């Protein structure tokens, strides 16, 4: 039988009844999230949204392989997640190496992913072009603006050609205009490459703009975080859709309103 027919296709991410507790002994334990189940489909852009402290970063860290589950199972393409692997990560702060050039930061990531030395300069140039930083390889990271530095961080995350991209409030520290540009660029990049994305934010606007599916988390006072609601975002988008025009549509306003109301409701849930 051909291999394709026998191979099992695992979803990019599956969390089953995941609970994460922090702390070393029973008295100091904090249950950050409890009983979280979710499955991400191939190529889906899923946004986790919720107030600060509800466990969004914790879930992302579990999927990244940085945090173990205390209960339940986390699987990335059928296996326990391991840091590195085929997963790209972008944090709120770019976390670049200041002693390396822009290109040096990317080349370092390429080396980690096993790209031969003689191919790294060309691949670095390609990646920088993809994030709108063509010609900036020789610059020092601290010479760049915050938005440009975050672009380098995105290029670095793309260096391993990840099939799964995890983004933890990557635009929260940027000014509004830069944020809008980068949102659109990331959405377009992900759609063009078919990358599965799990994106954390506390902004309803950002969630609706980027996500094809939004999962709403909440943590009532003194209780662990949970996923309490889910919203499908079915906006009429094509590669040419102007994001400003999309934001101006009644459908966008309706979805943003619905999500904001759900988030407000979730914030007042009783334990
Ligand atoms: P969010 O990303 O939604 O802001 P987090 O996942 O960062 O939420 O945090 C969820 C909960 O877990 C919070 O109560 C937070 O204080 C707690 N927490 C997060 N990281 C740790 C840690 N390393 N040790 C102890 N508690 C933590």
Short mmCIF file of C-alpha atoms and ligand atoms in Angstrom, two decimals:
data_model
loop_
_atom_site.label_atom_id
_atom_site.label_comp_id
_atom_site.label_asym_id
_atom_site.label_seq_id
_atom_site.Cartn_x
_atom_site.Cartn_y
_atom_site.Cartn_z
CA UNK A 1 0.00 0.00 0.00
CA UNK A 2 1.40 3.49 -0.77
CA UNK A 3 2.80 5.19 2.30
CA UNK A 4 0.43 8.16 2.01
CA UNK A 5 -2.53 5.88 2.65
CA UNK A 6 -1.09 4.30 5.77
CA UNK A 7 0.45 7.40 7.37
CA UNK A 8 -1.52 8.91 10.24
CA UNK A 9 -2.05 12.64 9.86
CA UNK A 10 -1.69 14.36 13.20
CA UNK A 11 -3.19 17.82 13.75
CA UNK A 12 -0.56 20.52 14.36
CA UNK A 13 -1.63 20.96 17.99
CA UNK A 14 -3.85 19.01 20.35
CA UNK A 15 -4.35 19.87 24.01
CA UNK A 16 -6.48 17.49 26.02
CA UNK A 17 -7.72 18.44 29.45
CA UNK A 18 -4.53 20.38 30.21
CA UNK A 19 -3.89 21.70 33.69
CA UNK A 20 -0.72 23.60 34.57
CA UNK A 21 0.35 24.34 38.14
CA UNK A 22 3.30 26.50 39.09
CA UNK A 23 5.19 26.19 42.36
CA UNK A 24 7.39 23.72 44.15
CA UNK A 25 5.27 22.50 47.03
CA UNK A 26 1.60 21.99 47.75
CA UNK A 27 1.28 25.20 49.77
CA UNK A 28 2.69 27.50 47.12
CA UNK A 29 0.99 25.98 44.09
CA UNK A 30 -0.78 28.26 41.62
CA UNK A 31 -3.08 26.57 39.12
CA UNK A 32 -2.60 28.77 36.06
CA UNK A 33 -4.91 26.88 33.69
CA UNK A 34 -7.25 23.97 34.23
CA UNK A 35 -8.98 21.51 31.94
CA UNK A 36 -8.08 23.17 28.66
CA UNK A 37 -8.77 21.22 25.48
CA UNK A 38 -8.24 22.47 21.98
CA UNK A 39 -7.17 21.26 18.57
CA UNK A 40 -5.66 23.41 15.85
CA UNK A 41 -6.26 22.47 12.24
CA UNK A 42 -3.59 22.72 9.56
CA UNK A 43 -3.17 26.29 8.31
CA UNK A 44 -5.60 27.72 10.86
CA UNK A 45 -4.90 31.13 12.45
CA UNK A 46 -6.14 30.75 16.00
CA UNK A 47 -6.13 33.62 18.45
CA UNK A 48 -6.19 33.18 22.23
CA UNK A 49 -7.72 36.23 23.81
CA UNK A 50 -8.42 37.13 27.42
CA UNK A 51 -7.42 39.42 30.27
CA UNK A 52 -3.99 39.49 31.80
CA UNK A 53 -3.29 36.50 34.04
CA UNK A 54 -5.84 34.11 32.53
CA UNK A 55 -3.15 31.71 31.31
CA UNK A 56 -2.63 32.59 27.64
CA UNK A 57 1.16 32.63 27.87
CA UNK A 58 1.13 29.45 29.92
CA UNK A 59 -0.74 27.60 27.18
CA UNK A 60 1.61 28.95 24.54
CA UNK A 61 4.59 27.83 26.62
CA UNK A 62 3.10 24.34 26.87
CA UNK A 63 2.74 24.15 23.09
CA UNK A 64 6.31 25.51 22.71
CA UNK A 65 7.61 22.74 24.98
CA UNK A 66 8.86 25.23 27.62
CA UNK A 67 6.33 24.13 30.23
CA UNK A 68 5.12 20.67 31.14
CA UNK A 69 1.48 19.91 31.78
CA UNK A 70 0.64 18.95 35.38
CA UNK A 71 -2.35 16.99 34.09
CA UNK A 72 -3.62 16.23 30.62
CA UNK A 73 -1.80 15.84 27.33
CA UNK A 74 -0.16 18.25 24.89
CA UNK A 75 0.75 17.02 21.43
CA UNK A 76 2.37 18.82 18.51
CA UNK A 77 1.89 16.73 15.40
CA UNK A 78 1.35 13.68 17.53
CA UNK A 79 4.41 14.05 19.78
CA UNK A 80 5.17 15.75 23.09
CA UNK A 81 6.29 19.32 22.29
CA UNK A 82 10.01 20.05 22.49
CA UNK A 83 11.61 23.50 22.41
CA UNK A 84 13.02 24.29 19.00
CA UNK A 85 11.57 21.49 16.91
CA UNK A 86 9.63 22.77 13.92
CA UNK A 87 7.99 25.58 15.87
CA UNK A 88 8.76 29.28 15.45
CA UNK A 89 8.16 31.66 18.35
CA UNK A 90 7.81 35.44 18.53
CA UNK A 91 7.56 37.17 21.91
CA UNK A 92 6.39 40.65 22.88
CA UNK A 93 10.01 41.82 23.04
CA UNK A 94 12.22 40.93 20.05
CA UNK A 95 15.00 39.43 22.24
CA UNK A 96 17.71 39.86 19.60
CA UNK A 97 21.42 39.40 20.27
CA UNK A 98 22.70 43.00 20.49
CA UNK A 99 26.30 41.93 19.78
CA UNK A 100 25.30 40.48 16.41
CA UNK A 101 24.22 42.36 13.31
CA UNK A 102 20.68 42.00 11.98
CA UNK A 103 21.93 39.44 9.47
CA UNK A 104 24.00 37.76 12.18
CA UNK A 105 20.88 37.18 14.26
CA UNK A 106 19.15 35.49 11.34
CA UNK A 107 22.25 33.52 10.30
CA UNK A 108 22.55 32.22 13.87
CA UNK A 109 19.00 30.88 13.68
CA UNK A 110 19.68 29.36 10.27
CA UNK A 111 22.79 27.62 11.66
CA UNK A 112 20.70 26.22 14.53
CA UNK A 113 18.32 24.80 11.95
CA UNK A 114 21.19 23.11 10.15
CA UNK A 115 21.39 25.39 7.09
CA UNK A 116 24.93 25.04 5.62
CA UNK A 117 27.18 28.06 6.07
CA UNK A 118 27.47 28.80 2.32
CA UNK A 119 23.67 29.11 2.01
CA UNK A 120 23.13 31.35 5.02
CA UNK A 121 23.83 34.77 3.46
CA UNK A 122 21.36 34.21 0.61
CA UNK A 123 18.71 32.79 2.96
CA UNK A 124 19.22 35.70 5.36
CA UNK A 125 18.68 38.16 2.52
CA UNK A 126 15.50 36.33 1.45
CA UNK A 127 14.10 36.28 4.98
CA UNK A 128 14.84 39.97 5.52
CA UNK A 129 13.13 40.76 2.24
CA UNK A 130 10.06 38.80 3.34
CA UNK A 131 9.68 41.01 6.41
CA UNK A 132 10.38 44.27 4.58
CA UNK A 133 13.97 44.73 5.73
CA UNK A 134 15.85 44.12 2.48
CA UNK A 135 19.38 45.49 2.64
CA UNK A 136 19.47 45.78 6.44
CA UNK A 137 21.61 42.69 7.12
CA UNK A 138 24.71 44.68 8.04
CA UNK A 139 22.96 46.99 10.50
CA UNK A 140 23.23 46.75 14.28
CA UNK A 141 20.01 45.69 15.94
CA UNK A 142 20.01 48.73 18.21
CA UNK A 143 20.07 51.01 15.16
CA UNK A 144 16.61 49.76 14.19
CA UNK A 145 13.21 51.00 15.39
CA UNK A 146 11.09 48.81 17.67
CA UNK A 147 8.96 47.74 14.72
CA UNK A 148 12.00 46.86 12.64
CA UNK A 149 13.48 44.86 15.51
CA UNK A 150 10.24 42.93 15.79
CA UNK A 151 10.44 42.28 12.03
CA UNK A 152 13.89 40.75 12.60
CA UNK A 153 12.40 38.57 15.34
CA UNK A 154 9.71 37.41 12.90
CA UNK A 155 12.34 36.69 10.22
CA UNK A 156 14.32 34.72 12.81
CA UNK A 157 11.21 32.72 13.72
CA UNK A 158 10.68 31.96 10.03
CA UNK A 159 14.31 30.80 9.59
CA UNK A 160 13.43 27.20 10.38
CA UNK A 161 10.47 27.29 7.95
CA UNK A 162 8.14 26.50 10.82
CA UNK A 163 4.86 24.77 10.15
CA UNK A 164 3.67 26.11 13.49
CA UNK A 165 4.18 29.70 14.58
CA UNK A 166 3.51 30.79 18.17
CA UNK A 167 3.16 34.52 18.80
CA UNK A 168 2.79 35.99 22.29
CA UNK A 169 1.46 39.56 22.06
CA UNK A 170 4.11 40.32 19.44
CA UNK A 171 2.82 43.79 18.60
CA UNK A 172 1.78 44.99 22.05
CA UNK A 173 4.84 47.21 22.51
CA UNK A 174 4.60 48.89 19.10
CA UNK A 175 2.96 52.15 18.06
CA UNK A 176 -0.45 51.88 16.40
CA UNK A 177 0.67 52.43 12.82
CA UNK A 178 3.57 49.95 13.00
CA UNK A 179 1.28 47.45 14.70
CA UNK A 180 -1.27 47.70 11.88
CA UNK A 181 1.41 47.20 9.24
CA UNK A 182 2.92 44.20 10.98
CA UNK A 183 -0.48 42.63 11.65
CA UNK A 184 -1.22 42.69 7.97
CA UNK A 185 2.22 41.40 7.04
CA UNK A 186 2.00 38.47 9.44
CA UNK A 187 -1.49 37.58 8.26
CA UNK A 188 -0.37 37.64 4.64
CA UNK A 189 2.82 35.67 5.35
CA UNK A 190 0.92 33.00 7.27
CA UNK A 191 -1.81 32.71 4.64
CA UNK A 192 0.70 32.49 1.78
CA UNK A 193 2.78 29.78 3.47
CA UNK A 194 -0.13 27.84 5.00
CA UNK A 195 1.53 28.09 8.42
CA UNK A 196 -0.58 27.19 11.45
CA UNK A 197 -0.52 30.09 13.90
CA UNK A 198 -1.40 30.34 17.58
CA UNK A 199 -1.48 34.02 18.49
CA UNK A 200 -1.97 35.53 21.94
CA UNK A 201 -3.44 38.98 22.48
CA UNK A 202 -5.76 40.83 24.84
CA UNK A 203 -7.13 42.98 22.02
CA UNK A 204 -10.52 42.08 20.53
CA UNK A 205 -9.73 44.23 17.49
CA UNK A 206 -6.47 42.38 16.80
CA UNK A 207 -8.14 39.01 17.38
CA UNK A 208 -10.86 39.63 14.79
CA UNK A 209 -8.46 41.18 12.32
CA UNK A 210 -6.05 38.23 12.39
CA UNK A 211 -7.87 35.13 13.50
CA UNK A 212 -9.93 32.66 11.59
CA UNK A 213 -10.95 31.39 15.02
CA UNK A 214 -10.83 33.14 18.38
CA UNK A 215 -10.75 31.28 21.69
CA UNK A 216 -11.77 33.38 24.67
CA UNK A 217 -10.08 32.63 27.99
CA UNK A 218 -11.08 33.81 31.42
CA UNK A 219 -9.97 33.30 34.99
CA UNK A 220 -12.51 34.30 37.63
CA UNK A 221 -10.83 35.79 40.74
CA UNK A 222 -8.95 33.07 42.58
CA UNK A 223 -9.60 30.45 39.88
CA UNK A 224 -7.50 29.01 37.12
CA UNK A 225 -7.86 30.09 33.50
CA UNK A 226 -10.11 28.22 31.12
CA UNK A 227 -11.36 28.55 27.58
CA UNK A 228 -14.89 29.81 28.00
CA UNK A 229 -16.01 30.64 24.50
CA UNK A 230 -15.14 30.35 20.85
CA UNK A 231 -15.86 32.64 17.91
CA UNK A 232 -15.48 31.77 14.24
CA UNK A 233 -14.27 34.73 12.18
CA UNK A 234 -15.57 34.43 8.69
CA UNK A 235 -14.69 37.72 7.06
CA UNK A 236 -14.68 38.11 3.28
CA UNK A 237 -10.90 38.28 2.90
CA UNK A 238 -8.79 37.81 -0.19
CA UNK A 239 -5.03 38.40 -0.52
CA UNK A 240 -5.85 41.87 -1.90
CA UNK A 241 -8.27 42.91 0.81
CA UNK A 242 -7.30 46.27 2.25
CA UNK A 243 -7.30 45.89 6.06
CA UNK A 244 -8.58 49.43 6.53
CA UNK A 245 -11.56 48.65 4.27
CA UNK A 246 -12.13 45.38 6.14
CA UNK A 247 -12.16 47.17 9.49
CA UNK A 248 -14.78 49.56 8.11
CA UNK A 249 -17.23 46.79 7.20
CA UNK A 250 -20.36 46.22 9.32
CA UNK A 251 -19.35 42.54 9.62
CA UNK A 252 -16.03 43.46 11.22
CA UNK A 253 -17.78 45.79 13.67
CA UNK A 254 -20.32 43.09 14.50
CA UNK A 255 -17.66 40.46 15.21
CA UNK A 256 -15.53 42.85 17.26
CA UNK A 257 -18.62 43.87 19.25
CA UNK A 258 -19.61 40.27 19.82
CA UNK A 259 -16.11 39.35 20.96
CA UNK A 260 -15.84 42.37 23.26
CA UNK A 261 -19.17 41.48 24.85
CA UNK A 262 -18.07 37.86 25.31
CA UNK A 263 -14.80 38.97 26.88
CA UNK A 264 -16.65 41.32 29.25
CA UNK A 265 -19.07 38.59 30.21
CA UNK A 266 -16.18 36.15 30.75
CA UNK A 267 -14.44 38.67 33.01
CA UNK A 268 -17.43 38.71 35.35
CA UNK A 269 -17.86 34.92 35.52
CA UNK A 270 -18.08 33.45 38.98
CA UNK A 271 -15.58 30.84 40.01
P1 LIG B 1 -1.56 35.64 30.64
O1 LIG B 1 -0.60 35.28 29.56
O2 LIG B 1 -2.99 35.42 30.25
O3 LIG B 1 -1.33 37.02 31.19
P2 LIG B 1 -0.04 33.78 32.29
O4 LIG B 1 -0.06 32.48 31.59
O5 LIG B 1 1.19 34.61 32.17
O6 LIG B 1 -1.32 34.62 31.86
O7 LIG B 1 -0.30 33.53 33.84
C1 LIG B 1 -1.39 32.74 34.32
C2 LIG B 1 -1.29 32.64 35.84
O8 LIG B 1 -0.15 31.88 36.21
C3 LIG B 1 -1.16 33.99 36.55
O9 LIG B 1 -1.87 33.90 37.77
C4 LIG B 1 0.32 34.09 36.80
O10 LIG B 1 0.56 34.89 37.94
C5 LIG B 1 0.70 32.64 37.05
N1 LIG B 1 2.09 32.36 36.64
C6 LIG B 1 2.60 32.50 35.40
N2 LIG B 1 3.89 32.10 35.35
C7 LIG B 1 4.20 31.70 36.63
C8 LIG B 1 5.38 31.17 37.25
N3 LIG B 1 6.50 30.96 36.56
N4 LIG B 1 5.30 30.87 38.57
C9 LIG B 1 4.18 31.06 39.29
N5 LIG B 1 3.03 31.53 38.76
C10 LIG B 1 3.04 31.86 37.45
#
